[in-house]
mmCIF file of C-alpha atoms and ligand atoms in Angstrom:
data_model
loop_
_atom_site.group_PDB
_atom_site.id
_atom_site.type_symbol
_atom_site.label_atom_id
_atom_site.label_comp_id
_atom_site.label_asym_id
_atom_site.label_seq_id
_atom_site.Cartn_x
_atom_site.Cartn_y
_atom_site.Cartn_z
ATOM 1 C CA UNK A 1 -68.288 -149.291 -202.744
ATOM 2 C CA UNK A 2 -66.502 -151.821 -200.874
ATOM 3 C CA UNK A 3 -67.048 -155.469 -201.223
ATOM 4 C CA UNK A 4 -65.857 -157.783 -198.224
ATOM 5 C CA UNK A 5 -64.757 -161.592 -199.734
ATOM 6 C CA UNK A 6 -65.701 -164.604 -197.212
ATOM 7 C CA UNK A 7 -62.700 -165.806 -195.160
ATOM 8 C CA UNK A 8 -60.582 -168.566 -196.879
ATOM 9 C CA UNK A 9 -61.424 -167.215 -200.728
ATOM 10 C CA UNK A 10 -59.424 -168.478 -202.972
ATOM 11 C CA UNK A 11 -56.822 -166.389 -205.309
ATOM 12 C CA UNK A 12 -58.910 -167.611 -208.311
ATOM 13 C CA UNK A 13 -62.528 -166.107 -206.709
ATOM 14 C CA UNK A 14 -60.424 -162.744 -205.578
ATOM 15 C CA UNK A 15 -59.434 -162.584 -209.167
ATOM 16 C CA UNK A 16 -62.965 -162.956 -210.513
ATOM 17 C CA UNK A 17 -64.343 -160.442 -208.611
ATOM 18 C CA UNK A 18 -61.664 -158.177 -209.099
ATOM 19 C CA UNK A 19 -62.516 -158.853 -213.538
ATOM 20 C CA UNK A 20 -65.954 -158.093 -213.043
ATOM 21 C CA UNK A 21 -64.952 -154.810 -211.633
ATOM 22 C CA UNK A 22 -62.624 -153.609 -214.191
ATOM 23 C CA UNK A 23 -65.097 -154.635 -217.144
ATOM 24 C CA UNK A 24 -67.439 -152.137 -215.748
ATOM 25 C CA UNK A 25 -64.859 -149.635 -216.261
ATOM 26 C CA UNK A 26 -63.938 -149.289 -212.718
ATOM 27 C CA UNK A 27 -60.846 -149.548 -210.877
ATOM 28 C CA UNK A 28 -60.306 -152.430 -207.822
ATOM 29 C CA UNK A 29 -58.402 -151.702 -204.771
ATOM 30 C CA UNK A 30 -57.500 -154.846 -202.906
ATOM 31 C CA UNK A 31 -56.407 -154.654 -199.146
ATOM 32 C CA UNK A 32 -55.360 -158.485 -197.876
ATOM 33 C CA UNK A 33 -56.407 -158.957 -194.029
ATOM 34 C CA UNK A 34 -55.100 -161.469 -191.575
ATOM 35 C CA UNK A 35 -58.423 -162.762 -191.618
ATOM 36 C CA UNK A 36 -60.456 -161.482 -194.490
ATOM 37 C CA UNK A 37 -59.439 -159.402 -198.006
ATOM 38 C CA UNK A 38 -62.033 -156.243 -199.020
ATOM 39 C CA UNK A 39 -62.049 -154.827 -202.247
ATOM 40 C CA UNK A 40 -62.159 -150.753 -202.797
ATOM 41 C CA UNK A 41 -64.247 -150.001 -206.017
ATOM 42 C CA UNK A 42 -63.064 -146.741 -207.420
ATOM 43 C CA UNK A 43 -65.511 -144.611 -209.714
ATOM 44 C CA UNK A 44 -68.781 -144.064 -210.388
ATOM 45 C CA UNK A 45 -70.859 -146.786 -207.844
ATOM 46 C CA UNK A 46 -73.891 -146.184 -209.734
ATOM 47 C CA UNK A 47 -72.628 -147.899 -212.435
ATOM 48 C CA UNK A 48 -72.071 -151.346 -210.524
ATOM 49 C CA UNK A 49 -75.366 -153.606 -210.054
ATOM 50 C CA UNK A 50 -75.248 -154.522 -206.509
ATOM 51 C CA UNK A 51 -77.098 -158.179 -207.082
ATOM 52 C CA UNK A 52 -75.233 -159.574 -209.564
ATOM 53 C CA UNK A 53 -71.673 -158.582 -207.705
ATOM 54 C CA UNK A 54 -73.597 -160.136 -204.477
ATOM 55 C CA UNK A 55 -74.112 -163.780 -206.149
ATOM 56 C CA UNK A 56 -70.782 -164.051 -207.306
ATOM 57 C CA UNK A 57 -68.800 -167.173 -204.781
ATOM 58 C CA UNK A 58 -66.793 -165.775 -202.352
ATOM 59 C CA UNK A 59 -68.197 -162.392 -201.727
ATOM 60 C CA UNK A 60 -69.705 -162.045 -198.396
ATOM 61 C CA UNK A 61 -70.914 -158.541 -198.053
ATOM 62 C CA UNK A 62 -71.476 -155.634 -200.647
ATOM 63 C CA UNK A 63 -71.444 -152.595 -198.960
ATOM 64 C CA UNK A 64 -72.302 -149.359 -201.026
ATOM 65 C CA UNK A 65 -70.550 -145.935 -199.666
ATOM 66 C CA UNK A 66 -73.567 -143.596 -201.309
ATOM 67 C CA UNK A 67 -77.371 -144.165 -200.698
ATOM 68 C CA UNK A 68 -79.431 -145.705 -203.591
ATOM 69 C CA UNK A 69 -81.611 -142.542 -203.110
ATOM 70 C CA UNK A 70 -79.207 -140.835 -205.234
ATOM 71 C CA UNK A 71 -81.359 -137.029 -205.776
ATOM 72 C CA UNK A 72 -82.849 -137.069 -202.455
ATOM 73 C CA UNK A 73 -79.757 -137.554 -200.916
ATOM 74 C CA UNK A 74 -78.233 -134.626 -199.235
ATOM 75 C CA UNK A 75 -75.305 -135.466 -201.154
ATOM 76 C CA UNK A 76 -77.120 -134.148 -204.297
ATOM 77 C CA UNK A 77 -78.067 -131.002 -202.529
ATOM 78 C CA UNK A 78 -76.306 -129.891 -199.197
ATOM 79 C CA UNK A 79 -78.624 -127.053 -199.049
ATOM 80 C CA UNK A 80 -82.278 -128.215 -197.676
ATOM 81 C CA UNK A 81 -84.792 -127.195 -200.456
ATOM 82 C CA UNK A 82 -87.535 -124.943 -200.331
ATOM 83 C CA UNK A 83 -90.885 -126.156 -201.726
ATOM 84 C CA UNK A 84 -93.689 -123.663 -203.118
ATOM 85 C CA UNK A 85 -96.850 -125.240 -202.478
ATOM 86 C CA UNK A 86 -99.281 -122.080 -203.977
ATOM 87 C CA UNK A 87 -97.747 -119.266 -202.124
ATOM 88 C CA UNK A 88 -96.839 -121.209 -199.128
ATOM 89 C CA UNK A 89 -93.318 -122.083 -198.702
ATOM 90 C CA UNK A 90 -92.039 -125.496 -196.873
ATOM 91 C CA UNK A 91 -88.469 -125.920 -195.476
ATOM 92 C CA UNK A 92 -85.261 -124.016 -195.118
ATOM 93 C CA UNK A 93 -86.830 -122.168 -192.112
ATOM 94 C CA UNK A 94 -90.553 -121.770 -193.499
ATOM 95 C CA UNK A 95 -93.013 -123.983 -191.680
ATOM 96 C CA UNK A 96 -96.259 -125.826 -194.189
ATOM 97 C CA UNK A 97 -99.078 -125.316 -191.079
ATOM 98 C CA UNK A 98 -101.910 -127.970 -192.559
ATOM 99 C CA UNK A 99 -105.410 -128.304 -191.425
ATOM 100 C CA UNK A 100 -108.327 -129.129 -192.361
ATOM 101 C CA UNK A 101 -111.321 -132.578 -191.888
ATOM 102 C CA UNK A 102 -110.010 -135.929 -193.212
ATOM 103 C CA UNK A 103 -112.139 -135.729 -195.808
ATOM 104 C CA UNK A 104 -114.181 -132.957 -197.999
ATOM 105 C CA UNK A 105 -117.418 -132.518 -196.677
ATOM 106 C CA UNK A 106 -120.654 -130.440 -197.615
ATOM 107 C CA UNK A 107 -119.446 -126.901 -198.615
ATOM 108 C CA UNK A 108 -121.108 -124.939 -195.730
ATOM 109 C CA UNK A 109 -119.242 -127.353 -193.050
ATOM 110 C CA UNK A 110 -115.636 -126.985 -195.241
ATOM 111 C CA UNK A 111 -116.238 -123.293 -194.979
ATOM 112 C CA UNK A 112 -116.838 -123.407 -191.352
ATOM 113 C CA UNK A 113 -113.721 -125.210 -190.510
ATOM 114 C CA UNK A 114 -111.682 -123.561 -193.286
ATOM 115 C CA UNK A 115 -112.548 -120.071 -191.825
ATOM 116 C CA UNK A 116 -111.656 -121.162 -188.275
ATOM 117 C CA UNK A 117 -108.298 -122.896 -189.164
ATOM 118 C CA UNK A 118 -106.973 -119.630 -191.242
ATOM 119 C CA UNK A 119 -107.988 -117.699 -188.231
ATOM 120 C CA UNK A 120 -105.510 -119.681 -186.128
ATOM 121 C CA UNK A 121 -102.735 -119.188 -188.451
ATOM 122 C CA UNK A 122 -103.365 -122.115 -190.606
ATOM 123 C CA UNK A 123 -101.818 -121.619 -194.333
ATOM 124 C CA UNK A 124 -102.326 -124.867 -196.503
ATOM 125 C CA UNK A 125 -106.389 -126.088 -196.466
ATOM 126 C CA UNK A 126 -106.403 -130.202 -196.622
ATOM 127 C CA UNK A 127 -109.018 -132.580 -197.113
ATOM 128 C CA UNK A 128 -109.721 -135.455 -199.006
ATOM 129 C CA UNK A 129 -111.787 -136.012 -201.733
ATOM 130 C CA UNK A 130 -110.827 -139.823 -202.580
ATOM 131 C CA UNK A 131 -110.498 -141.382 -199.483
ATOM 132 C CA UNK A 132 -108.117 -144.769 -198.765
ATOM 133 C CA UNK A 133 -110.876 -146.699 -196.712
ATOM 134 C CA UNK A 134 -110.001 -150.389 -195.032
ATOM 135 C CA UNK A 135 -113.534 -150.925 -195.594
ATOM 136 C CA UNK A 136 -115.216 -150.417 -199.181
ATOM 137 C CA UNK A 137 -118.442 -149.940 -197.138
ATOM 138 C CA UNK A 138 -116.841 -146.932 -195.708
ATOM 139 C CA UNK A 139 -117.382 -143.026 -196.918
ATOM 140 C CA UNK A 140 -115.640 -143.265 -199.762
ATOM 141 C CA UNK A 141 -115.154 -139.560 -200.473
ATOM 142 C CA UNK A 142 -116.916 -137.180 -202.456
ATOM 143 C CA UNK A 143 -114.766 -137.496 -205.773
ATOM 144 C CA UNK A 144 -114.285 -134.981 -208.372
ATOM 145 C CA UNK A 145 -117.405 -133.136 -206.663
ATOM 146 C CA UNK A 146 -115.175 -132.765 -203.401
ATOM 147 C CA UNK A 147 -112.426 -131.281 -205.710
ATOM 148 C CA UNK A 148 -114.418 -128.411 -206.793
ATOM 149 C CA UNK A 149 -115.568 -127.416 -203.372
ATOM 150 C CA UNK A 150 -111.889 -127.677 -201.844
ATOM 151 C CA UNK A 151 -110.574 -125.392 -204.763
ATOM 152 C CA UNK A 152 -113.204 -123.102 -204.504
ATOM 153 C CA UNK A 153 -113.211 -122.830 -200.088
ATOM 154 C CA UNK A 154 -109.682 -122.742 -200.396
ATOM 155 C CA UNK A 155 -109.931 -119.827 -202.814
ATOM 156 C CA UNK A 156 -112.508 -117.840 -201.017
ATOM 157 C CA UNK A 157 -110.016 -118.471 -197.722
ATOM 158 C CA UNK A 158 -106.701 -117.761 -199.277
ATOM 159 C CA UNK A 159 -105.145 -121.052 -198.568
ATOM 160 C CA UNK A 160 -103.651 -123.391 -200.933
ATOM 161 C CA UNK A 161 -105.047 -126.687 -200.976
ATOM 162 C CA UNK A 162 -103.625 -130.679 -200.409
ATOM 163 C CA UNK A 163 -105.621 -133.275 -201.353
ATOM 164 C CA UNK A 164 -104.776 -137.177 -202.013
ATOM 165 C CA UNK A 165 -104.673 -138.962 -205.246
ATOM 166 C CA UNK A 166 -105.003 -142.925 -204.728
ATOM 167 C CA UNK A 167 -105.173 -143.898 -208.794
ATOM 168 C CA UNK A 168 -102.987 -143.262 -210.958
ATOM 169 C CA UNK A 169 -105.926 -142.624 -214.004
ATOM 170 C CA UNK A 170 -107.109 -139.838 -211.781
ATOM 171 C CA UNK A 171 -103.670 -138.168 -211.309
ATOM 172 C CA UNK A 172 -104.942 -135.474 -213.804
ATOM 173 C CA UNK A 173 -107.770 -134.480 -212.529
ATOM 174 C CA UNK A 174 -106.758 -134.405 -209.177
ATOM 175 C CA UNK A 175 -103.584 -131.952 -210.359
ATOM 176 C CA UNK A 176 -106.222 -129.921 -212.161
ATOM 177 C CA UNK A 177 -107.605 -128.429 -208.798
ATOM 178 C CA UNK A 178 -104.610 -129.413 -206.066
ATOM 179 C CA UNK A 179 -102.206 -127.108 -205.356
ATOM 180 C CA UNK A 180 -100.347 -130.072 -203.848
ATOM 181 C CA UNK A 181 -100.952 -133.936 -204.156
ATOM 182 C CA UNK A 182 -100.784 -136.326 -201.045
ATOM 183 C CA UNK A 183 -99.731 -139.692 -201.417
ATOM 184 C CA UNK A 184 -101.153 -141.582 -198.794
ATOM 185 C CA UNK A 185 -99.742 -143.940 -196.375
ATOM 186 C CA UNK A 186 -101.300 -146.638 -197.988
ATOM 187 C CA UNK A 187 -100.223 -145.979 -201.198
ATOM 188 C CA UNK A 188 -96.143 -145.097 -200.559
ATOM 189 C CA UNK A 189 -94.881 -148.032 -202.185
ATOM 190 C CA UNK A 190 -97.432 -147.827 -205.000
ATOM 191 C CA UNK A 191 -94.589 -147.123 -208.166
ATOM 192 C CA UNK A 192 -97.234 -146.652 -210.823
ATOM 193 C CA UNK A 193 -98.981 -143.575 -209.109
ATOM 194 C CA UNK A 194 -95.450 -142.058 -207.838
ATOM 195 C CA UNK A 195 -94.237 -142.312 -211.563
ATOM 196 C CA UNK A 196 -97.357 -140.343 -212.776
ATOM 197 C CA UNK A 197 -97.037 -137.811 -209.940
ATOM 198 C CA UNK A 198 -93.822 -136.962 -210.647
ATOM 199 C CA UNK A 199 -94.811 -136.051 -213.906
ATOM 200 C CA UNK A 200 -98.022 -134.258 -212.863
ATOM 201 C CA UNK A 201 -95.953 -130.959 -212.080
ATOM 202 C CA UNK A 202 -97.842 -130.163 -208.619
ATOM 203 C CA UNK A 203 -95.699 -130.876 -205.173
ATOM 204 C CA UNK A 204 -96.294 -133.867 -203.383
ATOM 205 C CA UNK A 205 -96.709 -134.201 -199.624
ATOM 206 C CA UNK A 206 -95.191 -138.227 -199.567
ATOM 207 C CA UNK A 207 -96.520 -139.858 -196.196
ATOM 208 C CA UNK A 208 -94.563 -142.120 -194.752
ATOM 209 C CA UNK A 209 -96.158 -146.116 -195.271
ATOM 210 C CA UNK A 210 -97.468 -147.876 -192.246
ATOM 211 C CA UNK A 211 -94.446 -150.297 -192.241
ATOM 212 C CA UNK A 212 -92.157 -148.488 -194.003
ATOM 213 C CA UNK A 213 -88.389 -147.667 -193.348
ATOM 214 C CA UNK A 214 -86.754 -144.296 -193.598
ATOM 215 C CA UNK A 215 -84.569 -145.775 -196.677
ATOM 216 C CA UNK A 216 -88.038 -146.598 -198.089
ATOM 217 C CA UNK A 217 -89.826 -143.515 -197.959
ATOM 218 C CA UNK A 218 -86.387 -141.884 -199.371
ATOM 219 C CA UNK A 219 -86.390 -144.250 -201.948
ATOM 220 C CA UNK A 220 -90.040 -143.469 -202.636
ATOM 221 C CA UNK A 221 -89.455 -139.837 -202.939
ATOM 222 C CA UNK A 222 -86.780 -140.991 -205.232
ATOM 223 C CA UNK A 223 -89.144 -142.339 -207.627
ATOM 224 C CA UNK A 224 -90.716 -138.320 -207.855
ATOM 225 C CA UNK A 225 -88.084 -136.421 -208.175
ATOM 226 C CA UNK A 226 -86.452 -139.114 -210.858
ATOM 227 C CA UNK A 227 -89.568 -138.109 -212.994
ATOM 228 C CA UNK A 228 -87.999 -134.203 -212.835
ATOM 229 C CA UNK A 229 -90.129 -133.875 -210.304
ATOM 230 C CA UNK A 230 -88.110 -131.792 -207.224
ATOM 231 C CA UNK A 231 -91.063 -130.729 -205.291
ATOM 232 C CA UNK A 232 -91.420 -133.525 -202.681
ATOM 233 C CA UNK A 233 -92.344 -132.924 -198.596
ATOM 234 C CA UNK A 234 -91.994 -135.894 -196.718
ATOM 235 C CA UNK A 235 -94.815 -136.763 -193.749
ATOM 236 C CA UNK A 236 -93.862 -138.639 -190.565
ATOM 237 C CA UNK A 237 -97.513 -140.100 -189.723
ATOM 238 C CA UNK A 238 -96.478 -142.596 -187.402
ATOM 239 C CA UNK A 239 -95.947 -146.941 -188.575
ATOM 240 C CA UNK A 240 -97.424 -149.483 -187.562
ATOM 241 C CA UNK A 241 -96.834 -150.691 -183.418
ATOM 242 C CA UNK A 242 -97.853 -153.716 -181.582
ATOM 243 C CA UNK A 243 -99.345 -151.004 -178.847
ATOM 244 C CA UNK A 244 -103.280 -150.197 -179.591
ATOM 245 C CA UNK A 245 -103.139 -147.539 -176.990
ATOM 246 C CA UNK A 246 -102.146 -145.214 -180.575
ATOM 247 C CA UNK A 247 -103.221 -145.444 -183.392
ATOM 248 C CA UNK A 248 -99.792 -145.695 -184.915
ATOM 249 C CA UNK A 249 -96.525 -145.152 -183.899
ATOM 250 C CA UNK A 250 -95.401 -141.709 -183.797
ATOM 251 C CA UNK A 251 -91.591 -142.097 -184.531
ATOM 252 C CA UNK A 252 -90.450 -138.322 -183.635
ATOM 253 C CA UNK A 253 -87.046 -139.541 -184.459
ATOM 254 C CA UNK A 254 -87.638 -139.798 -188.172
ATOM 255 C CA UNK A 255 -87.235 -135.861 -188.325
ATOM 256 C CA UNK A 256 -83.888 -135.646 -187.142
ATOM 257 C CA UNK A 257 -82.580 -138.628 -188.992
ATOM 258 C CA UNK A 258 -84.301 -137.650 -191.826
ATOM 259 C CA UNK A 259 -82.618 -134.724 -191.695
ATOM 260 C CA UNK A 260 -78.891 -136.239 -191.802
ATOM 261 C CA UNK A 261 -79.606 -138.081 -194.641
ATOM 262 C CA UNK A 262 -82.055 -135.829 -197.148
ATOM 263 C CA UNK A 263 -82.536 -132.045 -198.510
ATOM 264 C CA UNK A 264 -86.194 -132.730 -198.424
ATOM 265 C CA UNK A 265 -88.609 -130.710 -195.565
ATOM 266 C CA UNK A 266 -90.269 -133.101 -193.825
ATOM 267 C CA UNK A 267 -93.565 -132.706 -191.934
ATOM 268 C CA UNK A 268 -95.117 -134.420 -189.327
ATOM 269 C CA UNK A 269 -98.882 -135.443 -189.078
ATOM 270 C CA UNK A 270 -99.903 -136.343 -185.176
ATOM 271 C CA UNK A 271 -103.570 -136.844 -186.236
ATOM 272 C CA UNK A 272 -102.532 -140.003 -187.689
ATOM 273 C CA UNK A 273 -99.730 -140.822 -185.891
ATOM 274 C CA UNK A 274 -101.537 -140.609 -182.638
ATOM 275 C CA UNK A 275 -105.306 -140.737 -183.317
ATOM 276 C CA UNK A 276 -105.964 -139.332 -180.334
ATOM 277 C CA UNK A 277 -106.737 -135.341 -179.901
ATOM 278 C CA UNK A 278 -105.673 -135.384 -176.192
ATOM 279 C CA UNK A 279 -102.338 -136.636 -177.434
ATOM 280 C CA UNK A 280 -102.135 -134.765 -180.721
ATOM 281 C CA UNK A 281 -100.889 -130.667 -178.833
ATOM 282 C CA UNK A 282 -97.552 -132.590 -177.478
ATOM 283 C CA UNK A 283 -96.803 -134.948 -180.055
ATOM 284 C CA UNK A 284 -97.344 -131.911 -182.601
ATOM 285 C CA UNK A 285 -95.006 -129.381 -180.312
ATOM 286 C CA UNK A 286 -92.465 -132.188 -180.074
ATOM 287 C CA UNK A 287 -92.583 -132.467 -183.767
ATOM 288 C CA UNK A 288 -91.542 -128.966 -184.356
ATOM 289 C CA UNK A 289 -89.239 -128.691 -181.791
ATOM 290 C CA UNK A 290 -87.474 -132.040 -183.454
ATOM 291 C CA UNK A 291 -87.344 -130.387 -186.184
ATOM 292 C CA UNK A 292 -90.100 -130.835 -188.629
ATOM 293 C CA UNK A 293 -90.734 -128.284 -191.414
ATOM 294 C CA UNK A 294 -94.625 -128.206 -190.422
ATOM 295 C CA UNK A 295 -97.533 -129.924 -189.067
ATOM 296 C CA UNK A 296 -100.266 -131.526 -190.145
ATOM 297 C CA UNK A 297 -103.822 -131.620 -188.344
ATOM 298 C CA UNK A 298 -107.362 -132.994 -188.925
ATOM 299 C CA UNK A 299 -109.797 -129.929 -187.475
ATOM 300 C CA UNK A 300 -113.347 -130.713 -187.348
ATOM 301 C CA UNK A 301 -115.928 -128.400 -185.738
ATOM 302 C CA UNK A 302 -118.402 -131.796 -185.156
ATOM 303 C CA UNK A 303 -116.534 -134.722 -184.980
ATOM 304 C CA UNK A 304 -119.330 -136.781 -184.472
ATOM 305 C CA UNK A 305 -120.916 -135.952 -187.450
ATOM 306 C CA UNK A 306 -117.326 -136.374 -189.526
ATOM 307 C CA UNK A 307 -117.264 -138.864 -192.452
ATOM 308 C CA UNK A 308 -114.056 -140.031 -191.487
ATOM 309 C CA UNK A 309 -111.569 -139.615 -188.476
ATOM 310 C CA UNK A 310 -113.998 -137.976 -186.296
ATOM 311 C CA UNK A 311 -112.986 -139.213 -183.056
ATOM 312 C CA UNK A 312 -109.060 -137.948 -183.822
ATOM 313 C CA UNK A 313 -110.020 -134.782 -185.113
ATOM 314 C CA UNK A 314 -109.862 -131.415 -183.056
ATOM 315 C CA UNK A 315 -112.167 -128.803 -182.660
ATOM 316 C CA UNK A 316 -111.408 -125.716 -184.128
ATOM 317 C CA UNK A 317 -110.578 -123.966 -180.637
ATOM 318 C CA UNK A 318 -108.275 -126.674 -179.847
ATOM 319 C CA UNK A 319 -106.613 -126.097 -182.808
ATOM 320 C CA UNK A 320 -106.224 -122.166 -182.260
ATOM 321 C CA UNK A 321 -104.987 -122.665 -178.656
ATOM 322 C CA UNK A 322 -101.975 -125.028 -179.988
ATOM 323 C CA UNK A 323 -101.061 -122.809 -182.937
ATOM 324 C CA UNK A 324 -100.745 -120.158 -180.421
ATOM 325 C CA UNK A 325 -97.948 -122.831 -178.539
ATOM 326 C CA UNK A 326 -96.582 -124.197 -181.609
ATOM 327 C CA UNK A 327 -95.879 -119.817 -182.162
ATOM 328 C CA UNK A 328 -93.958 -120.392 -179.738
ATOM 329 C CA UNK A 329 -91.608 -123.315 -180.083
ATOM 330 C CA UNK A 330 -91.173 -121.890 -183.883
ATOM 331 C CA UNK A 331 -89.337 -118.898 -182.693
ATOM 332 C CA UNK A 332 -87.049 -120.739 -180.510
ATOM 333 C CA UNK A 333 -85.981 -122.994 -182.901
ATOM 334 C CA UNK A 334 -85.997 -119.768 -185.692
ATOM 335 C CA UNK A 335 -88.512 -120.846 -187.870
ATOM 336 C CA UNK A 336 -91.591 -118.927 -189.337
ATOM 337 C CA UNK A 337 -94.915 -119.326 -191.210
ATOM 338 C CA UNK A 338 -96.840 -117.024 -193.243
HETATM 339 C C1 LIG B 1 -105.340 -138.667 -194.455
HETATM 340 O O1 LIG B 1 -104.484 -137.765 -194.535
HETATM 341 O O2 LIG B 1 -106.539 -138.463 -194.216
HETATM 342 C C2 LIG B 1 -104.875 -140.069 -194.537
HETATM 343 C C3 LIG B 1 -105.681 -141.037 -194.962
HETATM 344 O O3 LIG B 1 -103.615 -140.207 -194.123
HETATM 345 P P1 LIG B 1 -102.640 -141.500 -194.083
HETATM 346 O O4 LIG B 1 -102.410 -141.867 -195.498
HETATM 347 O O5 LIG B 1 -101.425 -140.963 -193.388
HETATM 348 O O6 LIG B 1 -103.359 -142.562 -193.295
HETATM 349 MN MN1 LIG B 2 -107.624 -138.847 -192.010
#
């Protein structure tokens, strides 16, 4: 850690700052500029609070060397990690290809779709059985009903199944059925239900929070795996822009960077991002190429009869044709699904 002192400090405030570092145990390495002096703080930085050092007069700038997301960090882990969702693997080369409708439907329609995306190469069945609606008019999702008939089409299709838990109290019964438990966008930031997830022992596909950084969504993963949880897959669904043309923002970029800073596969979801199926085939191929450890896709064989997210959804046959061109960029960039 180094801490930067305002210009014209006095010896007394240098002193100060330099006896708050050596009570914690830590050594102080002080470097006098023509201008400013810094402070080195040798040891262990995640024993110094960063606030308090931050108030004290005089200091103008607290700059930690190692990210707060201490086990996320590729620091922690050089290697990236591999995550078993069912017998699916995600990361170090092995691609999590997720389909499915926004939400669980009747059983005949799930079985439909759920038939036609494992066809195309699809290995991880989603759909969502409590729904995060912005109206509570809205399909609300079929609940614990919804649960059984994912389990049981994913069964009958051999494909693992991701579903979203939005409350904490149902974090049990949703790990009950899911082979994997989605944290919505909505719900990134929400450090009750990421506590009880990480102590649900199923692996959680994170998705990143409308207005969320990068450091956030690391540090949000950091609450899971702090629980002795490791099974986390990060999802770049796209923030928040001023541009209504999209739905969201689909910040490619996040896949790469993430990348530089984090062990953690990371997937990306252009259904959400984009909310628009013209746009989804590119912005899903770009994702891969970038990068991203898998791909995330709302299939729907009516989308005007969907309960939710019809109108981004793609038909099934849409969804074949770009798994046969997302085949493609795969093997160039040496990746594989099974
Ligand atoms: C979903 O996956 O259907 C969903 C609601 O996603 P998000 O949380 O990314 O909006
Ligand atoms: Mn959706």
């Amino acid at each position: 850690m180094i801490i930067i002192l305002r210009s014209g400090v006095s010896e007394e405030q240098i002193q100060h700052v330099v006896e708050h570092v050596e009570e914690l145990g830590l050594r102080a390495h002080l470097s006098r500029g023509t201008y400013r002096t810094i402070i080195g703080v040798i040891g262990d930085e995640s024993k110094i609070p960063i606030e308090p050092l931050r108030a004290i007069t005089g200091v103008a700038e607290v700059v930690p060397v190692l990210p707060a997301y201490k086990l996320a960090s590729l620091e922690a882990h050089p290697q990236p990690s591999i995550i078993s969702v069912g017998n699916v693997k995600i990361g170090g080369g092995h691609l999590g290809m997720i389909a499915g409708p926004c939400a669980v439907e009747e059983p005949e329609r799930m079985r439909e779709i759920a038939k036609a995306v494992r066809a195309a190469g699809a290995n991880i069945f989603r759909g969502g059985a409590f729904k995060p609606r912005t109206s509570p008019y809205a399909f609300q999702g079929l609940g614990e009903e919804g649960l059984k008939i994912l389990r049981a089409v994913g069964d009958e299709f051999g494909m693992p199944i991701v579903t979203e838990v939005m409350d904490p109290r149902r974090v049990e019964m949703v790990a009950e059925y899911a082979d994997m438990m989605q944290i919505g966008a909505r719900n990134m930031q929400n450090f009750t239900l990421l506590t009880e997830v990480g102590q649900a022992g199923r692996p959680v596909l994170l998705k990143r929070g409308m207005a969320a950084s990068i450091e956030d969504l690391l540090m949000s993963a950091e609450y899971v795996l702090s629980q002795g949880n490791p099974n986390v897959v990060l999802c770049e669904r796209g923030i928040r822009g001023f541009d209504k043309a999209t739905r969201n923002l689909y910040d490619v970029a996040a896949v790469p960077l993430v990348k530089t800073l984090s062990h953690l596969p990371i997937i990306v979801d252009p259904s959400h991002a984009t909310g628009r199926p013209d746009l989804i085939p590119a912005c899903a191929l770009a994702g891969l190429a970038a990068g991203a450890d898998g791909v995330h896709i709302e299939v729907h064989n009516c989308p005007e009869k969907a309960k939710s997210d019809g109108p981004q959804a793609l038909l099934p046959e849409q969804y074949a044709e770009l798994m046969v061109q997302l085949r493609k960029i795969a093997e160039v960039v040496g990746k594989q699904w099974d």
